[in-house]
CSV table of C-alpha atoms and ligand atoms in Angstrom, one decimal:
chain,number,residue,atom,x,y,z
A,1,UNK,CA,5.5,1.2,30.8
A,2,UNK,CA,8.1,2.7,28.0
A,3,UNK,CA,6.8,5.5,26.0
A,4,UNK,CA,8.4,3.9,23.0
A,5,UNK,CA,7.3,7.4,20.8
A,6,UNK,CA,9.5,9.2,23.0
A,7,UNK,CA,12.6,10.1,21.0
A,8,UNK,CA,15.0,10.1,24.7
A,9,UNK,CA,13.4,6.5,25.1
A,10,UNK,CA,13.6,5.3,21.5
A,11,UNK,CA,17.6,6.5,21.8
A,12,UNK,CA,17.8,4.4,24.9
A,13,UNK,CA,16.1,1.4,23.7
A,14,UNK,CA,17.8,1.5,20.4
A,15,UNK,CA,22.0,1.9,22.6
A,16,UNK,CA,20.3,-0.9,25.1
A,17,UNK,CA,20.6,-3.3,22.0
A,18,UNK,CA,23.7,-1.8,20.5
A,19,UNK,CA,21.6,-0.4,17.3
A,20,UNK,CA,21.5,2.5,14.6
A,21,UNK,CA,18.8,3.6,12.8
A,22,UNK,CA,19.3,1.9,9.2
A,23,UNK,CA,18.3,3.8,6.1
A,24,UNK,CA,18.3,1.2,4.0
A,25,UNK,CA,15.3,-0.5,5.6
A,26,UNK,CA,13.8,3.0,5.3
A,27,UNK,CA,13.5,2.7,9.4
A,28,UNK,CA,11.8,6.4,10.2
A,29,UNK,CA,10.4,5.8,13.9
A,30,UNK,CA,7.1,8.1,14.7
A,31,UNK,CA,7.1,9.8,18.0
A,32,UNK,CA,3.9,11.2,18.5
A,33,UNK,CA,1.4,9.3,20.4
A,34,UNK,CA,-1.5,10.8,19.0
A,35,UNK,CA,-0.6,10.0,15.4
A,36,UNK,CA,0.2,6.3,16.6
A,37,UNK,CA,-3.3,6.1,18.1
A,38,UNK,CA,-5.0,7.2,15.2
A,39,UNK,CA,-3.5,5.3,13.0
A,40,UNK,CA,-4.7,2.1,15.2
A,41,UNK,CA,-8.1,3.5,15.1
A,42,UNK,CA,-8.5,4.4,11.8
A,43,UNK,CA,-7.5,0.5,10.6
A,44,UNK,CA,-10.3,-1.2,11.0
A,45,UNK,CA,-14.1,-1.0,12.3
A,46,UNK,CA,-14.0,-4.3,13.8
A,47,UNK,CA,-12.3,-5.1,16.8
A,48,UNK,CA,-12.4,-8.9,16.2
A,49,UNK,CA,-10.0,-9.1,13.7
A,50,UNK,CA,-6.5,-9.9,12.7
A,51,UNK,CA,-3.9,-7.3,12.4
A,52,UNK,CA,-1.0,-7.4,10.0
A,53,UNK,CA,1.7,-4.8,10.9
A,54,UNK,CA,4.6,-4.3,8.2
A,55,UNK,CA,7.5,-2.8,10.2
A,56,UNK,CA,7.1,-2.7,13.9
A,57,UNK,CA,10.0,-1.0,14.3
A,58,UNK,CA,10.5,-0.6,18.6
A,59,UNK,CA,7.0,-1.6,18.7
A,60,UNK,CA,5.0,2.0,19.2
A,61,UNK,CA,2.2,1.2,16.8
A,62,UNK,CA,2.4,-2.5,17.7
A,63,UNK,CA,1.4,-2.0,21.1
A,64,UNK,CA,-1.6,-0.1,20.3
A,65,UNK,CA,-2.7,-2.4,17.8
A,66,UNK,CA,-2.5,-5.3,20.4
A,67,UNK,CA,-4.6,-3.1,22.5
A,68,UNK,CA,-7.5,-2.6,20.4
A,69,UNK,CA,-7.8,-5.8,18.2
A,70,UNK,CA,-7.6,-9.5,18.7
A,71,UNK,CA,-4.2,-10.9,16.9
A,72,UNK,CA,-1.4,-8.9,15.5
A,73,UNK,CA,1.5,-10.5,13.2
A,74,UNK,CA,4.0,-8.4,12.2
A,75,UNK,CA,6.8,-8.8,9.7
A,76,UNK,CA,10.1,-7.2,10.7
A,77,UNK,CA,12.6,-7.8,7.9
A,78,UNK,CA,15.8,-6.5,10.5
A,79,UNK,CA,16.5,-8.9,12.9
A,80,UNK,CA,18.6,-6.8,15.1
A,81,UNK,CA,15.1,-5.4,15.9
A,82,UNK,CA,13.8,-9.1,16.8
A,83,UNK,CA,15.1,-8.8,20.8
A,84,UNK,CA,13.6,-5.5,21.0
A,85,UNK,CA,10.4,-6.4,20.4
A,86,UNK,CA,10.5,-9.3,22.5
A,87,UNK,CA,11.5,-6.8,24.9
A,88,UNK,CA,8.6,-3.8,24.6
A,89,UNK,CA,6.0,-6.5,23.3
A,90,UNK,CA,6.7,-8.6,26.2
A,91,UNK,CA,3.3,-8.1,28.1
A,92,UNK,CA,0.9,-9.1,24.9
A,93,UNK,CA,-0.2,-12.4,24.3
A,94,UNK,CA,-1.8,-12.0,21.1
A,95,UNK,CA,1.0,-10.7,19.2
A,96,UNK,CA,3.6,-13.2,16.7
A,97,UNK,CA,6.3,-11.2,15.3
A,98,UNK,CA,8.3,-12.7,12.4
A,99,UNK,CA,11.8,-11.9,11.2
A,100,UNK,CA,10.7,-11.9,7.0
A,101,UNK,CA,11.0,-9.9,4.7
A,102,UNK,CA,7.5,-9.1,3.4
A,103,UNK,CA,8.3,-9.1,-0.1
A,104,UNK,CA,9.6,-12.4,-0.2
A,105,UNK,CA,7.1,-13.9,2.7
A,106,UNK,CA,4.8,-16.6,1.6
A,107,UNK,CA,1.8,-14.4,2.7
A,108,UNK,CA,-0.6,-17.2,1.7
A,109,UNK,CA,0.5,-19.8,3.7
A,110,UNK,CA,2.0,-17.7,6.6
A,111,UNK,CA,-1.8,-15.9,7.1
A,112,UNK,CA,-3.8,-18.6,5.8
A,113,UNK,CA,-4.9,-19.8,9.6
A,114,UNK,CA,-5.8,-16.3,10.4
A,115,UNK,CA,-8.1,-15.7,7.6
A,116,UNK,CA,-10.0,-19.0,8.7
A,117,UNK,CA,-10.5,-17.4,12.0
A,118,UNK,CA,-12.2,-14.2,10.4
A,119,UNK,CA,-11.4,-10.6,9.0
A,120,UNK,CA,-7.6,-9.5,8.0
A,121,UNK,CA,-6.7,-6.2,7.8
A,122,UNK,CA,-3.3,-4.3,7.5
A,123,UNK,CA,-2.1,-1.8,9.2
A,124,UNK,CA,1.6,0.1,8.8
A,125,UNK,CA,3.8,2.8,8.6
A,126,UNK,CA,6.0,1.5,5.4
A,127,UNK,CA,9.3,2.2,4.7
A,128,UNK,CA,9.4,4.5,1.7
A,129,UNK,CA,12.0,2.8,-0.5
A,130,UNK,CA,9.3,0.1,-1.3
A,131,UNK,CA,5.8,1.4,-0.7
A,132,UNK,CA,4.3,0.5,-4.4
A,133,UNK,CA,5.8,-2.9,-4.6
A,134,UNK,CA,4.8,-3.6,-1.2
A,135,UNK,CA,0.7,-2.3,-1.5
A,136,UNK,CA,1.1,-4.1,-4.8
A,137,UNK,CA,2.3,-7.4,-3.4
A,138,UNK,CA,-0.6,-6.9,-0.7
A,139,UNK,CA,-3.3,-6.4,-3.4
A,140,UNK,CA,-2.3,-8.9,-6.2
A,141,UNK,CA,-1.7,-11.4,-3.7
A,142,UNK,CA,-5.9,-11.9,-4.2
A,143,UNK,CA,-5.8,-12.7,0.1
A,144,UNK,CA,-9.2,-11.4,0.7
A,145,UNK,CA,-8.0,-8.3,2.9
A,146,UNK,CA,-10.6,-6.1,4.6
A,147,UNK,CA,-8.5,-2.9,4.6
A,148,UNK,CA,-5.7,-1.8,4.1
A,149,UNK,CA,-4.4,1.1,6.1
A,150,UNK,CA,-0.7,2.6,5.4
A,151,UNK,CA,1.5,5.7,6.2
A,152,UNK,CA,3.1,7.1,3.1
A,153,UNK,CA,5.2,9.5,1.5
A,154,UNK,CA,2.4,12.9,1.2
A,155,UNK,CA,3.0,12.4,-2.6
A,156,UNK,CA,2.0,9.0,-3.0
A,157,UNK,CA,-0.9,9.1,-0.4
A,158,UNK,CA,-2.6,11.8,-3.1
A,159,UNK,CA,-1.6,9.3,-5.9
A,160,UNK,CA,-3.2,6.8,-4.2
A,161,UNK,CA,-6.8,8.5,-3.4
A,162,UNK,CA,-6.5,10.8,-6.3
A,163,UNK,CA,-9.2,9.2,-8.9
A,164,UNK,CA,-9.5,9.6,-12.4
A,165,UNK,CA,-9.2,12.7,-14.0
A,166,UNK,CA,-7.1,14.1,-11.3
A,167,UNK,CA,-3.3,15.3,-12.5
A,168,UNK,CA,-2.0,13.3,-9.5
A,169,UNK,CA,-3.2,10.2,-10.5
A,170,UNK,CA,-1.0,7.3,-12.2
A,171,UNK,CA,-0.7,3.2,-12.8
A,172,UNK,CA,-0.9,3.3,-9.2
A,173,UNK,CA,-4.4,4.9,-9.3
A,174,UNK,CA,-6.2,3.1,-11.7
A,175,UNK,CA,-4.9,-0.2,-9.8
A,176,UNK,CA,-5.8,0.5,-6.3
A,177,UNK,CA,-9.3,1.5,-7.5
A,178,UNK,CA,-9.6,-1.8,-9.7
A,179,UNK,CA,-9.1,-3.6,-6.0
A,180,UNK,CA,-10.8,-1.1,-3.4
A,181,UNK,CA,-11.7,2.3,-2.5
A,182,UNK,CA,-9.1,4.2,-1.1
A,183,UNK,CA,-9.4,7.9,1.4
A,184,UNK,CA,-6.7,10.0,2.5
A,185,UNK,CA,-7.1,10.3,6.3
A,186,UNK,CA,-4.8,12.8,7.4
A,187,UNK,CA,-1.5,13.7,6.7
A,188,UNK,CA,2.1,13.7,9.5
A,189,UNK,CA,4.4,16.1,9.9
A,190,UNK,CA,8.0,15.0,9.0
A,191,UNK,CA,9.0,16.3,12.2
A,192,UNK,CA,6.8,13.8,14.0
A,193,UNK,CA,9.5,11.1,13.0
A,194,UNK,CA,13.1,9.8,14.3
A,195,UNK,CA,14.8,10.4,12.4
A,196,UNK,CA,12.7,12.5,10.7
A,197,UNK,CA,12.3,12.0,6.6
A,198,UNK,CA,12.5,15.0,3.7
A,199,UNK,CA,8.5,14.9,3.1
A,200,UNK,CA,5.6,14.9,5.1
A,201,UNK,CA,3.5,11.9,5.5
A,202,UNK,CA,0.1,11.2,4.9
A,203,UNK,CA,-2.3,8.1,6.1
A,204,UNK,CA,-4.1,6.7,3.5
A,205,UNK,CA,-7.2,3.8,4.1
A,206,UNK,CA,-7.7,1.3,1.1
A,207,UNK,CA,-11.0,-1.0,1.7
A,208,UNK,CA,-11.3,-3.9,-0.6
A,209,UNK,CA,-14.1,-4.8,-2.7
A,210,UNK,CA,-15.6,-7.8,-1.5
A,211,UNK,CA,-17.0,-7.7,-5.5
A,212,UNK,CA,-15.3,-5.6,-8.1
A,213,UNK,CA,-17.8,-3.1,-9.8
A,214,UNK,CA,-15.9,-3.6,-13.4
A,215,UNK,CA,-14.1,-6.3,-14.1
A,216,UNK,CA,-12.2,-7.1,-17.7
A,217,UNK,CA,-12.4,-9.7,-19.6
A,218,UNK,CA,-8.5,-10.3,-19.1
A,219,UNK,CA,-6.9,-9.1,-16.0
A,220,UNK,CA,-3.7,-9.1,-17.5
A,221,UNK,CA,-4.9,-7.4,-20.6
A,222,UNK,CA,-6.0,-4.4,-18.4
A,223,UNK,CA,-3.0,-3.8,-16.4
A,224,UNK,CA,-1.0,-3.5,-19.7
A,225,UNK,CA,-3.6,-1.3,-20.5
A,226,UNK,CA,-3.0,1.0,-17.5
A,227,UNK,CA,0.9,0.6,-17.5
A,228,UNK,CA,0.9,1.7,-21.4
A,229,UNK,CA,-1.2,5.0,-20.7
A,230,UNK,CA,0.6,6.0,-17.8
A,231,UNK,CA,4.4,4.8,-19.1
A,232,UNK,CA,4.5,8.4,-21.2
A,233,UNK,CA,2.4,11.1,-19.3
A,234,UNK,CA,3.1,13.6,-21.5
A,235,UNK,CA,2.0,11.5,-24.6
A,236,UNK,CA,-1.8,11.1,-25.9
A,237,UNK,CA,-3.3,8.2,-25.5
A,238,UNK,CA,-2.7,6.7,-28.7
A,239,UNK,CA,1.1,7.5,-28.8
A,240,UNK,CA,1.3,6.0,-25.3
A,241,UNK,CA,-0.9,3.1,-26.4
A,242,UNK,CA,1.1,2.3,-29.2
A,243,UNK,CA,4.2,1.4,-26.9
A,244,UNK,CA,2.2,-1.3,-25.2
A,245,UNK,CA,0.5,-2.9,-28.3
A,246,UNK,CA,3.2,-2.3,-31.5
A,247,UNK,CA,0.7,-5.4,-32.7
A,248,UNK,CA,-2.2,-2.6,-33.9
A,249,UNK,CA,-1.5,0.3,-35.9
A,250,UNK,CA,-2.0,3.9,-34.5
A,251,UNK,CA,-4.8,4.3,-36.8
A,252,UNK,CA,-6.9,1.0,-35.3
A,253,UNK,CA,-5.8,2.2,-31.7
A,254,UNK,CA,-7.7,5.9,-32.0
A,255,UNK,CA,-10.4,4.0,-33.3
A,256,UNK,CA,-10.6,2.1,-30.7
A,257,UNK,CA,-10.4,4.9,-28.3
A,258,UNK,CA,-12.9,6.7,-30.0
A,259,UNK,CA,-15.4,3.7,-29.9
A,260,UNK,CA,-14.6,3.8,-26.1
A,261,UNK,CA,-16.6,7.6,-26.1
A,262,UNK,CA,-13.1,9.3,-25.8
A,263,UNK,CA,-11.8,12.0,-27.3
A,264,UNK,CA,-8.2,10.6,-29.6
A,265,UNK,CA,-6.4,13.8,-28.0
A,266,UNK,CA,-7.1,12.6,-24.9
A,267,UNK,CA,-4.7,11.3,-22.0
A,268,UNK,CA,-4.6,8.1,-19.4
A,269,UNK,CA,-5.5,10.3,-16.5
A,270,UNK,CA,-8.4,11.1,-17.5
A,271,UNK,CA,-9.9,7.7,-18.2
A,272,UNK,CA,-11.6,6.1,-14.5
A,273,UNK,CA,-11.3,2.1,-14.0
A,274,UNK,CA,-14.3,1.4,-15.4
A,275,UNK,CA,-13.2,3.7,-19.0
A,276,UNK,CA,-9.7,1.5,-18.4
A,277,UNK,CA,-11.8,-2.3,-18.8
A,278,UNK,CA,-13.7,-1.0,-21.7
A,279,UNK,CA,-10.7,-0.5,-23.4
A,280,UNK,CA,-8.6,-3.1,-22.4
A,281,UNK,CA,-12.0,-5.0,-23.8
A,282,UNK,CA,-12.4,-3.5,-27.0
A,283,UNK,CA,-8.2,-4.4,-27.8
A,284,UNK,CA,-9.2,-7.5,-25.6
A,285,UNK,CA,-11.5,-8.4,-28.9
A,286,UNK,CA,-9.1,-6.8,-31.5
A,287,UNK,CA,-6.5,-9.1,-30.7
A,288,UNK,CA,-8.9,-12.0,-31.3
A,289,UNK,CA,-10.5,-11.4,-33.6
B,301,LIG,N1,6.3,0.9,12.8
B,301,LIG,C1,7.4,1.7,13.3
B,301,LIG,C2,7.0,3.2,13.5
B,301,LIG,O1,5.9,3.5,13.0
B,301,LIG,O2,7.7,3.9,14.2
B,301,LIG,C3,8.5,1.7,12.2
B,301,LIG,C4,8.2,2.2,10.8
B,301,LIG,S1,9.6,2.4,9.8
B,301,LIG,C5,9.0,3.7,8.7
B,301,LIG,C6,9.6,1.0,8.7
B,301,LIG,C7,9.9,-0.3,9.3
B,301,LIG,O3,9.8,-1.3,8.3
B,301,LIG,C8,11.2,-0.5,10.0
B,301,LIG,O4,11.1,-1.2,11.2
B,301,LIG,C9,12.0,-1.4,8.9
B,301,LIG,O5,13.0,-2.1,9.5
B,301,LIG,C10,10.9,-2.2,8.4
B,301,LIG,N2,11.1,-2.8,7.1
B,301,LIG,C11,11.7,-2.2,6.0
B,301,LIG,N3,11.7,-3.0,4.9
B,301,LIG,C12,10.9,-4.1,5.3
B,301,LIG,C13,10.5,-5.3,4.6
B,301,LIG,N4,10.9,-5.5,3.3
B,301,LIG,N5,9.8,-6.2,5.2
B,301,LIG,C14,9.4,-6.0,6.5
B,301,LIG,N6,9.8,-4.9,7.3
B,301,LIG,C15,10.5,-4.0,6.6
């Protein structure tokens, strides 16, 4: 069987089908087994699940995820890559690979007969140029994932498990903990990768609530919330506040903080989820009132 994490056999597989690596689909290939395998093993506890990949790429992490769980769909958006995973995946059976871009998939309908049979999880090494819109695709999309385990840039992987207070954390933050509980696993060399990237890589694990601990009285309310505290770091939270709502006066927004139990100097890092829904609550009622 092809080593396909073996940069002399990636090269080969890659002339065999008359193909470059393409930048623009962010297409970094990994070449260490050991990383691969982890990366399978870390995704999910359950081996009775489905797998959704996002990027197969040649097929490396693919293969291993066929090996250890029941069914494995994987989006590929390039569809020079389509033949070449017909060719490496040849062998597995419970494997459907689709030519879609996953932005634009209908990830409802396409998945919607694998959640009946049981537990979804994901499981990728995403292309860089979309990470957020793609982990927030996958966790606004309300499919009732069981985990959610990506390869990122090193940067965003501390973004993403930071938690509040932290000076790494952003809009990112606060939203991935509104959805789940997310743990940096370990982090990749960028040497482990053909062709290898400018930053490491870390692997980050994101497992969903089943029930959200805090929950707002308007969803919508509270990610403006978020995006308004984070949209000017270097601002207090008042200042920042007061791009998001030009509706109440500075004056009404420190009180507002302040009746939250914060300090008016403060800043949105410092404020966890659960600080985030009592204030989207409180401007929530100032609105309507
Ligand atoms: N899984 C392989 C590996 O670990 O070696 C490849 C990972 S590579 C970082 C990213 C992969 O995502 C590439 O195969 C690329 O073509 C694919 N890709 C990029 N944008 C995509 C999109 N919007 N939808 C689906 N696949 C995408």
């Amino acid at each position: 069987m092809l080593n396909l994490c073996d940069p002399k056999t990636i090269r080969q597989v890659m002339d065999m089908f008359g193909l470059n690596f393409k930048k623009e689909f962010g297409q970094n290939f990994l070449t260490d087994n050991m990383t691969v395998e982890d990366i399978a093993d870390a995704c999910n506890d359950d081996k009775d699940i489905t797998v959704v990949e996002i990027g197969p790429g040649i097929g490396c992490m693919t293969r291993e995820l066929c090996e250890r769980y029941s069914r494995v769909v994987a989006f590929e958006i390039d569809s020079g890559l389509i033949p070449v995973l017909k060719y490496t995946l040849d062998e597995y059976k419970n494997v459907t690979v689709l030519n879609q871009d996953i932005m634009t998939a209908d990830l409802e309908s396409v998945l919607a007969p694998y959640f009946e049979m049981g537990k979804v999880a994901v499981c990728a090494n995403l292309p860089y140029y979309i990470t957020t819109p793609i982990l927030m695709k996958l966790i606004e999309s309300k499919l009732p994932f069981d985990s959610i385990t990506v390869m990122v840039q090193a940067e965003v992987a501390e973004r993403l498990a930071a938690g509040a207070g932290n000076k790494n954390c952003g809009a990112i933050t606060a939203a991935i903990d509104y959805y789940g509980h997310a743990e940096l696993l370990f982090t990749v060399n960028a040497d482990r990768f053909m062709p290898p990237p400018k930053v490491n890589s870390s692997v980050v694990r994101i497992d969903l609530w089943k029930d959200k601990p805090v929950v707002p009285i308007d969803e919508e309310l509270f990610f403006k919330t978020v995006k308004a505290a984070f949209e000017q770091r270097r601002k207090t939270l008042p200042n920042s506040l007061m791009t998001g709502f030009s509706e109440i006066s500075k004056e009404r927004l420190t009180e507002l903080i302040i009746s939250c139990g914060h300090r008016p100097d403060v800043r949105g890092e410092k404020l966890s989820v659960r600080d985030f829904c009592t204030l989207s609550d409180a401007i929530y009622h100032e609105l309507n009132k």
